[in-house]
């Protein structure tokens, strides 16, 4: 399901105001929560927002963008105002639509789901000739979430917990209306940043060239949606939504307004994937994999192979873990490149960025030793010095699989190990594609 999510107003247009609140701020806060809850909770959802910050955008720009993108649904988030006396929630579809239309049917589903949680007076399901309802090609709904100038409603609107509940009410309605499937516990989510979708491959390649000129790596990813061939421009795949959102903002700062986040789910077997084992992928493939995403990445593949083989650790999956921890060696978190800490050892927040090591090689050695502490209860082999400062803090043998690192290496760390394995699966896919390409070249010669 492709949702065009429109936080009303923004920038030079503040919308309604009252009780120390601006409508544009509340609309954006609720919409961002809707996006996060949808992407985190449901499979096969794409969300393109009209704005993700306090920016000005005309109504025509919004509906044109939704129409060109081919959204399945247009949802516009608002708050109301009327001389301080009115209260409650209401939503609107276009007034030319019948009560039996598909748009009205969606409204019939979403309205009661929002009302279940918002603690507001029910002002009913209504119709109006609003621009976003009239000019959008897809079914559209505009919701008015309380009266910002009413003291009682505003007291609720000011609460972050209330805005979260309202967002979830919208999500519950969308899930019911579009029969969205919840993610299962053994599903890993990858958040992909799409910098435009095109019917023409040439147009997509032009967008890739522009992003490259702005220093943003991108590539064309063909996909069939609703029986039609599309060419997406993908610029990054992340296991953390916040990292995807940071890339999305980077793309938008480069002038690409039709960028959005989509999700992909991969199921990991519940039995678990052992940490101990033979490294399967070559150092060259590991290095090339990260350079496809971050061309400035240093080369660590050989260290992960050597120390992985010595300690009997899956060095290639440990390499994938380092990609997860460092955002593909871009170090966008609290750990800095000069620390040579590729697995976040001891890092707990801005005030404690964790351990530091003298060289990249020593940093990889510490990483492998820490994995050995979790995966084995045997004494540490003695050829190399112990450089992991937290080795003796680990309950030896307490996590023999990557999934078992959940809640241990990262806290709370739900799906931490699965996220690592998803990156490893991407490395495997890259290896297979390169092999197929090589075979084709050999056949051609």
PDB file of N, CA, C and O in Angstrom, residues 198-210 220 230-231 233:
ATOM      1  N   UNK A 198      10.037   6.123 -11.353  1.00  0.00           N
ATOM      2  CA  UNK A 198       9.800   6.580 -12.716  1.00  0.00           C
ATOM      3  C   UNK A 198       9.303   5.442 -13.589  1.00  0.00           C
ATOM      4  O   UNK A 198       9.673   4.280 -13.394  1.00  0.00           O
ATOM      5  N   UNK A 199       8.465   5.773 -14.575  1.00  0.00           N
ATOM      6  CA  UNK A 199       8.051   4.781 -15.571  1.00  0.00           C
ATOM      7  C   UNK A 199       9.134   4.591 -16.628  1.00  0.00           C
ATOM      8  O   UNK A 199       9.173   3.568 -17.315  1.00  0.00           O
ATOM      9  N   UNK A 200      10.012   5.580 -16.765  1.00  0.00           N
ATOM     10  CA  UNK A 200      11.087   5.529 -17.753  1.00  0.00           C
ATOM     11  C   UNK A 200      12.423   5.269 -17.067  1.00  0.00           C
ATOM     12  O   UNK A 200      12.795   5.968 -16.117  1.00  0.00           O
ATOM     13  N   UNK A 201      13.148   4.268 -17.548  1.00  0.00           N
ATOM     14  CA  UNK A 201      14.469   3.977 -16.972  1.00  0.00           C
ATOM     15  C   UNK A 201      15.433   5.138 -17.226  1.00  0.00           C
ATOM     16  O   UNK A 201      16.273   5.450 -16.373  1.00  0.00           O
ATOM     17  N   UNK A 202      15.300   5.779 -18.369  1.00  0.00           N
ATOM     18  CA  UNK A 202      16.181   6.900 -18.700  1.00  0.00           C
ATOM     19  C   UNK A 202      16.018   8.017 -17.672  1.00  0.00           C
ATOM     20  O   UNK A 202      16.997   8.629 -17.238  1.00  0.00           O
ATOM     21  N   UNK A 203      14.777   8.276 -17.265  1.00  0.00           N
ATOM     22  CA  UNK A 203      14.532   9.317 -16.252  1.00  0.00           C
ATOM     23  C   UNK A 203      15.157   8.929 -14.916  1.00  0.00           C
ATOM     24  O   UNK A 203      15.714   9.765 -14.204  1.00  0.00           O
ATOM     25  N   UNK A 204      15.062   7.634 -14.593  1.00  0.00           N
ATOM     26  CA  UNK A 204      15.654   7.152 -13.344  1.00  0.00           C
ATOM     27  C   UNK A 204      17.173   7.299 -13.374  1.00  0.00           C
ATOM     28  O   UNK A 204      17.792   7.709 -12.382  1.00  0.00           O
ATOM     29  N   UNK A 205      17.787   6.978 -14.500  1.00  0.00           N
ATOM     30  CA  UNK A 205      19.244   7.086 -14.621  1.00  0.00           C
ATOM     31  C   UNK A 205      19.694   8.543 -14.543  1.00  0.00           C
ATOM     32  O   UNK A 205      20.761   8.843 -14.002  1.00  0.00           O
ATOM     33  N   UNK A 206      18.858   9.431 -15.041  1.00  0.00           N
ATOM     34  CA  UNK A 206      19.164  10.863 -14.934  1.00  0.00           C
ATOM     35  C   UNK A 206      19.159  11.296 -13.476  1.00  0.00           C
ATOM     36  O   UNK A 206      20.020  12.071 -13.038  1.00  0.00           O
ATOM     37  N   UNK A 207      18.200  10.785 -12.704  1.00  0.00           N
ATOM     38  CA  UNK A 207      18.132  11.105 -11.280  1.00  0.00           C
ATOM     39  C   UNK A 207      19.363  10.552 -10.549  1.00  0.00           C
ATOM     40  O   UNK A 207      19.922  11.212  -9.668  1.00  0.00           O
ATOM     41  N   UNK A 208      19.787   9.330 -10.896  1.00  0.00           N
ATOM     42  CA  UNK A 208      20.988   8.735 -10.290  1.00  0.00           C
ATOM     43  C   UNK A 208      22.206   9.607 -10.559  1.00  0.00           C
ATOM     44  O   UNK A 208      23.016   9.871  -9.659  1.00  0.00           O
ATOM     45  N   UNK A 209      22.337  10.070 -11.802  1.00  0.00           N
ATOM     46  CA  UNK A 209      23.478  10.916 -12.166  1.00  0.00           C
ATOM     47  C   UNK A 209      23.480  12.208 -11.353  1.00  0.00           C
ATOM     48  O   UNK A 209      24.539  12.666 -10.896  1.00  0.00           O
ATOM     49  N   UNK A 210      22.305  12.778 -11.151  1.00  0.00           N
ATOM     50  CA  UNK A 210      22.220  14.011 -10.357  1.00  0.00           C
ATOM     51  C   UNK A 210      22.637  13.755  -8.907  1.00  0.00           C
ATOM     52  O   UNK A 210      23.404  14.530  -8.324  1.00  0.00           O
ATOM     53  N   UNK A 220      19.573   2.347  -9.873  1.00  0.00           N
ATOM     54  CA  UNK A 220      18.231   2.080 -10.378  1.00  0.00           C
ATOM     55  C   UNK A 220      17.800   0.683  -9.955  1.00  0.00           C
ATOM     56  O   UNK A 220      18.539  -0.288 -10.133  1.00  0.00           O
ATOM     57  N   UNK A 230       8.038  -0.116 -12.967  1.00  0.00           N
ATOM     58  CA  UNK A 230       8.566   1.139 -12.438  1.00  0.00           C
ATOM     59  C   UNK A 230      10.071   1.002 -12.253  1.00  0.00           C
ATOM     60  O   UNK A 230      10.597  -0.100 -12.089  1.00  0.00           O
ATOM     61  N   UNK A 231      10.746   2.159 -12.270  1.00  0.00           N
ATOM     62  CA  UNK A 231      12.188   2.189 -12.026  1.00  0.00           C
ATOM     63  C   UNK A 231      12.436   3.109 -10.831  1.00  0.00           C
ATOM     64  O   UNK A 231      12.317   4.323 -10.921  1.00  0.00           O
ATOM     65  N   UNK A 233      14.739   4.782  -7.851  1.00  0.00           N
ATOM     66  CA  UNK A 233      16.113   5.209  -7.576  1.00  0.00           C
ATOM     67  C   UNK A 233      16.336   5.009  -6.084  1.00  0.00           C
ATOM     68  O   UNK A 233      15.750   5.698  -5.259  1.00  0.00           O
TER      69      UNK A 233
END
